[in-house]
C-alpha cells in the first residue's frame, strides 16, 4: 500500500504571496490532517478534513485554508504569507473513528521558506 | 487546554545500552491516548508506541516500552539495546478520546533529540 505523499518537498516564497501544498493520503484513508512544524518545535495541528469538510481546527488564522477532494487527497492554502509561516508542513491521514483510537500515517512534509 | 512537556532537549546513549526519554502532560480528561513518535532526518513522523489511558498495563513494542504513570501524568519511553538507527528526534504526543470533532488532533511536545554513539 502507498503511504502519504506530499508535494512540493521544498519551496521558497516571498512575504505576501500565496502558497498551495498538496497531499495524497494513504490508500483507504479518508481523513486528512495538516500540521505546522516550526524549526526546533513539535508539530502544531492546523485542521482536519473528513468527507471534504473541515471538522476540526487549531489556533490558526483564516488565511490558512484547505480542501479535500473526492479521492481524499487534500490541499493546504496559505494566503498573505508572513515570515513566521516558514516551517515544515506535515500531512497525516487515517481512517475515521469516533474516538482517538485511529493511527495517523504522516508524510515527509513540505518545507516552506518565506523571505 | 492540554499540554505536553519534554524537558530533555537532547540525550545520548551508547549503542546496545538503554535510554529513557521523559514526558509529562497536563489534562483534565480521564480518557485519552498517548504516543511516542520518531522523526528521523527524512522528516517523516513514525509511530513508535501507543498507550491507551484506560489501560494500566504499560505498552511494549519490541525494544521500546513505556512507563505510564496516570496519576503523575508521566509517560516515559525506554529504548533497550539501542541501535544506530534509533538516532532521531522523539516526540511525545497526546490525543483526546472524547467523541467527535478533530479526532486526529495530536498535541506534541517540543521533542528530544537522541544521539546513539557507536
GROMACS .gro file of N, CA and C in nm, chain B:
model
  354
  116UNK      N    1  -0.683   2.356   2.865
  116UNK     CA    2  -0.618   2.302   2.745
  116UNK      C    3  -0.508   2.204   2.786
  117UNK      N    4  -0.491   2.105   2.700
  117UNK     CA    5  -0.389   2.005   2.730
  117UNK      C    6  -0.251   2.054   2.685
  118UNK      N    7  -0.150   2.014   2.761
  118UNK     CA    8  -0.012   2.047   2.725
  118UNK      C    9   0.075   1.923   2.740
  119UNK      N   10   0.183   1.920   2.664
  119UNK     CA   11   0.280   1.811   2.670
  119UNK      C   12   0.418   1.874   2.686
  120UNK      N   13   0.495   1.824   2.782
  120UNK     CA   14   0.626   1.880   2.812
  120UNK      C   15   0.734   1.773   2.803
  121UNK      N   16   0.836   1.802   2.724
  121UNK     CA   17   0.954   1.716   2.719
  121UNK      C   18   1.071   1.801   2.767
  122UNK      N   19   1.126   1.766   2.880
  122UNK     CA   20   1.226   1.851   2.946
  122UNK      C   21   1.369   1.822   2.904
  123UNK      N   22   1.388   1.722   2.821
  123UNK     CA   23   1.523   1.684   2.776
  123UNK      C   24   1.540   1.721   2.629
  124UNK      N   25   1.601   1.833   2.597
  124UNK     CA   26   1.616   1.871   2.455
  124UNK      C   27   1.704   1.771   2.379
  125UNK      N   28   1.806   1.717   2.449
  125UNK     CA   29   1.898   1.624   2.384
  125UNK      C   30   1.936   1.513   2.482
  126UNK      N   31   1.955   1.394   2.426
  126UNK     CA   32   2.003   1.280   2.505
  126UNK      C   33   2.102   1.204   2.418
  127UNK      N   34   2.192   1.131   2.487
  127UNK     CA   35   2.290   1.050   2.417
  127UNK      C   36   2.298   0.913   2.483
  128UNK      N   37   2.318   0.809   2.402
  128UNK     CA   38   2.327   0.674   2.455
  128UNK      C   39   2.430   0.596   2.374
  129UNK      N   40   2.497   0.505   2.439
  129UNK     CA   41   2.590   0.416   2.369
  129UNK      C   42   2.512   0.304   2.302
  130UNK      N   43   2.559   0.264   2.189
  130UNK     CA   44   2.499   0.152   2.118
  130UNK      C   45   2.490   0.032   2.214
  131UNK      N   46   2.373  -0.037   2.209
  131UNK     CA   47   2.343  -0.156   2.290
  131UNK      C   48   2.302  -0.122   2.434
  132UNK      N   49   2.313   0.004   2.472
  132UNK     CA   50   2.270   0.043   2.606
  132UNK      C   51   2.122   0.082   2.606
  133UNK      N   52   2.073   0.117   2.726
  133UNK     CA   53   1.933   0.155   2.744
  133UNK      C   54   1.923   0.303   2.777
  134UNK      N   55   1.821   0.367   2.722
  134UNK     CA   56   1.799   0.509   2.748
  134UNK      C   57   1.650   0.532   2.773
  135UNK      N   58   1.622   0.630   2.859
  135UNK     CA   59   1.483   0.665   2.890
  135UNK      C   60   1.457   0.811   2.859
  136UNK      N   61   1.356   0.836   2.780
  136UNK     CA   62   1.315   0.972   2.744
  136UNK      C   63   1.191   1.009   2.826
  137UNK      N   64   1.190   1.130   2.879
  137UNK     CA   65   1.084   1.172   2.970
  137UNK      C   66   0.977   1.255   2.900
  138UNK      N   67   0.856   1.244   2.951
  138UNK     CA   68   0.743   1.322   2.900
  138UNK      C   69   0.641   1.339   3.012
  139UNK      N   70   0.596   1.459   3.032
  139UNK     CA   71   0.485   1.483   3.124
  139UNK      C   72   0.377   1.558   3.047
  140UNK      N   73   0.256   1.547   3.093
  140UNK     CA   74   0.144   1.611   3.025
  140UNK      C   75   0.046   1.663   3.128
  141UNK      N   76  -0.039   1.750   3.083
  141UNK     CA   77  -0.141   1.806   3.170
  141UNK      C   78  -0.275   1.797   3.100
  142UNK      N   79  -0.374   1.744   3.168
  142UNK     CA   80  -0.509   1.732   3.114
  142UNK      C   81  -0.607   1.716   3.227
  143UNK      N   82  -0.729   1.756   3.201
  143UNK     CA   83  -0.837   1.732   3.297
  143UNK      C   84  -0.925   1.615   3.252
  144UNK      N   85  -0.892   1.558   3.136
  144UNK     CA   86  -0.969   1.447   3.084
  144UNK      C   87  -0.925   1.316   3.149
  145UNK      N   88  -1.016   1.221   3.150
  145UNK     CA   89  -0.983   1.091   3.209
  145UNK      C   90  -0.952   0.986   3.103
  146UNK      N   91  -0.996   1.012   2.980
  146UNK     CA   92  -0.976   0.915   2.873
  146UNK      C   93  -0.901   0.982   2.759
  147UNK      N   94  -0.788   0.925   2.723
  147UNK     CA   95  -0.704   0.986   2.619
  147UNK      C   96  -0.604   0.881   2.570
  148UNK      N   97  -0.527   0.921   2.470
  148UNK     CA   98  -0.422   0.835   2.417
  148UNK      C   99  -0.290   0.911   2.423
  149UNK      N  100  -0.184   0.838   2.444
  149UNK     CA  101  -0.050   0.895   2.445
  149UNK      C  102   0.034   0.820   2.343
  150UNK      N  103   0.123   0.893   2.279
  150UNK     CA  104   0.203   0.838   2.172
  150UNK      C  105   0.348   0.883   2.185
  151UNK      N  106   0.437   0.801   2.134
  151UNK     CA  107   0.573   0.843   2.105
  151UNK      C  108   0.594   0.827   1.954
  152UNK      N  109   0.639   0.937   1.893
  152UNK     CA  110   0.671   0.938   1.751
  152UNK      C  111   0.821   0.963   1.735
  153UNK      N  112   0.876   0.904   1.632
  153UNK     CA  113   1.017   0.923   1.595
  153UNK      C  114   1.020   1.001   1.465
  154UNK      N  115   1.107   1.103   1.459
  154UNK     CA  116   1.123   1.180   1.335
  154UNK      C  117   1.271   1.179   1.297
  155UNK      N  118   1.308   1.093   1.205
  155UNK     CA  119   1.448   1.089   1.158
  155UNK      C  120   1.475   1.206   1.064
  156UNK      N  121   1.598   1.221   1.017
  156UNK     CA  122   1.628   1.331   0.924
  156UNK      C  123   1.542   1.330   0.799
  157UNK      N  124   1.484   1.218   0.763
  157UNK     CA  125   1.395   1.212   0.648
  157UNK      C  126   1.266   1.291   0.671
  158UNK      N  127   1.242   1.334   0.795
  158UNK     CA  128   1.132   1.421   0.836
  158UNK      C  129   0.999   1.350   0.859
  159UNK      N  130   0.985   1.225   0.813
  159UNK     CA  131   0.856   1.158   0.826
  159UNK      C  132   0.837   1.108   0.968
  160UNK      N  133   0.726   1.145   1.029
  160UNK     CA  134   0.691   1.100   1.163
  160UNK      C  135   0.654   0.953   1.159
  161UNK      N  136   0.716   0.875   1.246
  161UNK     CA  137   0.690   0.732   1.252
  161UNK      C  138   0.641   0.698   1.392
  162UNK      N  139   0.528   0.630   1.402
  162UNK     CA  140   0.475   0.591   1.532
  162UNK      C  141   0.563   0.484   1.593
  163UNK      N  142   0.606   0.509   1.716
  163UNK     CA  143   0.689   0.413   1.790
  163UNK      C  144   0.602   0.326   1.880
  164UNK      N  145   0.514   0.391   1.956
  164UNK     CA  146   0.434   0.317   2.054
  164UNK      C  147   0.314   0.400   2.095
  165UNK      N  148   0.208   0.332   2.135
  165UNK     CA  149   0.084   0.399   2.173
  165UNK      C  150   0.033   0.341   2.305
  166UNK      N  151  -0.024   0.428   2.388
  166UNK     CA  152  -0.078   0.386   2.518
  166UNK      C  153  -0.218   0.441   2.535
  167UNK      N  154  -0.312   0.353   2.566
  167UNK     CA  155  -0.447   0.399   2.599
  167UNK      C  156  -0.452   0.429   2.748
  168UNK      N  157  -0.508   0.542   2.787
  168UNK     CA  158  -0.506   0.585   2.927
  168UNK      C  159  -0.586   0.492   3.017
  169UNK      N  160  -0.686   0.422   2.961
  169UNK     CA  161  -0.768   0.335   3.044
  169UNK      C  162  -0.700   0.201   3.075
  170UNK      N  163  -0.590   0.176   3.007
  170UNK     CA  164  -0.515   0.053   3.030
  170UNK      C  165  -0.405   0.076   3.134
  171UNK      N  166  -0.403  -0.002   3.237
  171UNK     CA  167  -0.299   0.012   3.338
  171UNK      C  168  -0.167  -0.050   3.293
  172UNK      N  169  -0.176  -0.151   3.207
  172UNK     CA  170  -0.055  -0.219   3.162
  172UNK      C  171   0.023  -0.130   3.067
  173UNK      N  172   0.152  -0.122   3.089
  173UNK     CA  173   0.238  -0.042   3.004
  173UNK      C  174   0.255  -0.107   2.867
  174UNK      N  175   0.248  -0.025   2.761
  174UNK     CA  176   0.264  -0.078   2.626
  174UNK      C  177   0.410  -0.113   2.597
  175UNK      N  178   0.430  -0.215   2.516
  175UNK     CA  179   0.563  -0.252   2.472
  175UNK      C  180   0.558  -0.286   2.323
  176UNK      N  181   0.665  -0.253   2.254
  176UNK     CA  182   0.682  -0.286   2.112
  176UNK      C  183   0.828  -0.321   2.091
  177UNK      N  184   0.856  -0.451   2.098
  177UNK     CA  185   0.993  -0.498   2.079
  177UNK      C  186   1.088  -0.430   2.178
  178UNK      N  187   1.184  -0.351   2.131
  178UNK     CA  188   1.282  -0.288   2.221
  178UNK      C  189   1.228  -0.162   2.289
  179UNK      N  190   1.108  -0.122   2.254
  179UNK     CA  191   1.051   0.002   2.306
  179UNK      C  192   0.943  -0.030   2.410
  180UNK      N  193   0.947   0.039   2.521
  180UNK     CA  194   0.843   0.022   2.623
  180UNK      C  195   0.820   0.157   2.690
  181UNK      N  196   0.704   0.169   2.753
  181UNK     CA  197   0.672   0.294   2.821
  181UNK      C  198   0.649   0.267   2.969
  182UNK      N  199   0.667   0.372   3.047
  182UNK     CA  200   0.629   0.374   3.188
  182UNK      C  201   0.521   0.479   3.202
  183UNK      N  202   0.396   0.434   3.206
  183UNK     CA  203   0.281   0.522   3.210
  183UNK      C  204   0.235   0.536   3.353
  184UNK      N  205   0.243   0.656   3.407
  184UNK     CA  206   0.200   0.686   3.543
  184UNK      C  207   0.086   0.788   3.534
  185UNK      N  208  -0.037   0.737   3.534
  185UNK     CA  209  -0.151   0.825   3.507
  185UNK      C  210  -0.170   0.931   3.614
  186UNK      N  211  -0.155   0.893   3.739
  186UNK     CA  212  -0.175   0.990   3.847
  186UNK      C  213  -0.071   1.101   3.841
  187UNK      N  214   0.050   1.064   3.807
  187UNK     CA  215   0.159   1.162   3.797
  187UNK      C  216   0.160   1.231   3.662
  188UNK      N  217   0.078   1.186   3.568
  188UNK     CA  218   0.073   1.240   3.432
  188UNK      C  219   0.211   1.236   3.369
  189UNK      N  220   0.269   1.118   3.375
  189UNK     CA  221   0.402   1.095   3.323
  189UNK      C  222   0.399   0.980   3.224
  190UNK      N  223   0.479   0.991   3.118
  190UNK     CA  224   0.476   0.891   3.010
  190UNK      C  225   0.616   0.884   2.949
  191UNK      N  226   0.703   0.805   3.007
  191UNK     CA  227   0.841   0.796   2.959
  191UNK      C  228   0.858   0.679   2.863
  192UNK      N  229   0.955   0.694   2.775
  192UNK     CA  230   0.987   0.592   2.674
  192UNK      C  231   1.122   0.532   2.705
  193UNK      N  232   1.129   0.400   2.714
  193UNK     CA  233   1.255   0.330   2.734
  193UNK      C  234   1.291   0.256   2.607
  194UNK      N  235   1.414   0.283   2.562
  194UNK     CA  236   1.466   0.213   2.444
  194UNK      C  237   1.577   0.120   2.493
  195UNK      N  238   1.560  -0.007   2.473
  195UNK     CA  239   1.659  -0.106   2.515
  195UNK      C  240   1.745  -0.147   2.396
  196UNK      N  241   1.868  -0.189   2.427
  196UNK     CA  242   1.957  -0.236   2.321
  196UNK      C  243   1.961  -0.134   2.205
  197UNK      N  244   1.996  -0.011   2.237
  197UNK     CA  245   1.990   0.098   2.140
  197UNK      C  246   2.073   0.066   2.015
  198UNK      N  247   2.019   0.105   1.902
  198UNK     CA  248   2.085   0.084   1.773
  198UNK      C  249   2.110   0.218   1.704
  199UNK      N  250   2.206   0.218   1.613
  199UNK     CA  251   2.239   0.342   1.543
  199UNK      C  252   2.116   0.400   1.473
  200UNK      N  253   2.030   0.314   1.425
  200UNK     CA  254   1.910   0.358   1.355
  200UNK      C  255   1.806   0.423   1.446
  201UNK      N  256   1.828   0.416   1.577
  201UNK     CA  257   1.734   0.480   1.669
  201UNK      C  258   1.760   0.630   1.681
  202UNK      N  259   1.872   0.676   1.628
  202UNK     CA  260   1.905   0.818   1.636
  202UNK      C  261   1.801   0.899   1.559
  203UNK      N  262   1.737   0.992   1.627
  203UNK     CA  263   1.628   1.070   1.568
  203UNK      C  264   1.577   1.168   1.672
  204UNK      N  265   1.482   1.252   1.629
  204UNK     CA  266   1.406   1.334   1.724
  204UNK      C  267   1.286   1.251   1.767
  205UNK      N  268   1.261   1.249   1.897
  205UNK     CA  269   1.147   1.176   1.951
  205UNK      C  270   1.046   1.274   2.011
  206UNK      N  271   0.922   1.258   1.970
  206UNK     CA  272   0.815   1.344   2.018
  206UNK      C  273   0.713   1.263   2.097
  207UNK      N  274   0.674   1.318   2.209
  207UNK     CA  275   0.563   1.266   2.288
  207UNK      C  276   0.438   1.341   2.244
  208UNK      N  277   0.325   1.272   2.235
  208UNK     CA  278   0.203   1.338   2.188
  208UNK      C  279   0.082   1.286   2.263
  209UNK      N  280  -0.018   1.373   2.273
  209UNK     CA  281  -0.143   1.346   2.345
  209UNK      C  282  -0.259   1.360   2.248
  210UNK      N  283  -0.360   1.274   2.265
  210UNK     CA  284  -0.482   1.292   2.187
  210UNK      C  285  -0.602   1.257   2.274
  211UNK      N  286  -0.699   1.344   2.272
  211UNK     CA  287  -0.821   1.321   2.347
  211UNK      C  288  -0.897   1.202   2.291
  212UNK      N  289  -0.968   1.131   2.377
  212UNK     CA  290  -1.051   1.019   2.332
  212UNK      C  291  -1.199   1.057   2.330
  213UNK      N  292  -1.229   1.184   2.354
  213UNK     CA  293  -1.369   1.226   2.353
  213UNK      C  294  -1.422   1.216   2.212
  214UNK      N  295  -1.546   1.180   2.198
  214UNK     CA  296  -1.604   1.156   2.068
  214UNK      C  297  -1.624   1.280   1.985
  215UNK      N  298  -1.620   1.265   1.855
  215UNK     CA  299  -1.650   1.372   1.761
  215UNK      C  300  -1.537   1.470   1.742
  216UNK      N  301  -1.555   1.564   1.650
  216UNK     CA  302  -1.456   1.669   1.629
  216UNK      C  303  -1.329   1.619   1.567
  217UNK      N  304  -1.222   1.688   1.598
  217UNK     CA  305  -1.093   1.660   1.535
  217UNK      C  306  -1.028   1.540   1.602
  218UNK      N  307  -1.063   1.422   1.557
  218UNK     CA  308  -1.007   1.303   1.620
  218UNK      C  309  -0.862   1.282   1.584
  219UNK      N  310  -0.813   1.357   1.487
  219UNK     CA  311  -0.672   1.346   1.450
  219UNK      C  312  -0.589   1.458   1.510
  220UNK      N  313  -0.643   1.529   1.608
  220UNK     CA  314  -0.568   1.639   1.668
  220UNK      C  315  -0.474   1.585   1.775
  221UNK      N  316  -0.345   1.586   1.742
  221UNK     CA  317  -0.243   1.549   1.836
  221UNK      C  318  -0.180   1.675   1.894
  222UNK      N  319  -0.149   1.670   2.023
  222UNK     CA  320  -0.074   1.777   2.088
  222UNK      C  321   0.065   1.723   2.117
  223UNK      N  322   0.164   1.786   2.057
  223UNK     CA  323   0.301   1.737   2.065
  223UNK      C  324   0.383   1.815   2.167
  224UNK      N  325   0.483   1.747   2.222
  224UNK     CA  326   0.586   1.816   2.299
  224UNK      C  327   0.689   1.876   2.204
  225UNK      N  328   0.794   1.933   2.260
  225UNK     CA  329   0.895   2.001   2.179
  225UNK      C  330   1.004   1.907   2.130
  226UNK      N  331   1.001   1.782   2.175
  226UNK     CA  332   1.092   1.682   2.123
  226UNK      C  333   1.221   1.665   2.201
  227UNK      N  334   1.279   1.546   2.188
  227UNK     CA  335   1.410   1.513   2.244
  227UNK      C  336   1.495   1.455   2.132
  228UNK      N  337   1.609   1.516   2.108
  228UNK     CA  338   1.700   1.467   2.004
  228UNK      C  339   1.790   1.360   2.064
  229UNK      N  340   1.776   1.237   2.014
  229UNK     CA  341   1.854   1.125   2.065
  229UNK      C  342   1.971   1.095   1.973
  230UNK      N  343   2.091   1.096   2.029
  230UNK     CA  344   2.211   1.055   1.956
  230UNK      C  345   2.254   0.917   2.008
  231UNK      N  346   2.294   0.831   1.916
  231UNK     CA  347   2.342   0.698   1.952
  231UNK      C  348   2.488   0.688   1.914
  232UNK      N  349   2.572   0.667   2.014
  232UNK     CA  350   2.718   0.661   1.992
  232UNK      C  351   2.763   0.517   1.967
  233UNK      N  352   2.842   0.497   1.862
  233UNK     CA  353   2.888   0.360   1.831
  233UNK      C  354   2.993   0.311   1.932
   0.00000   0.00000   0.00000
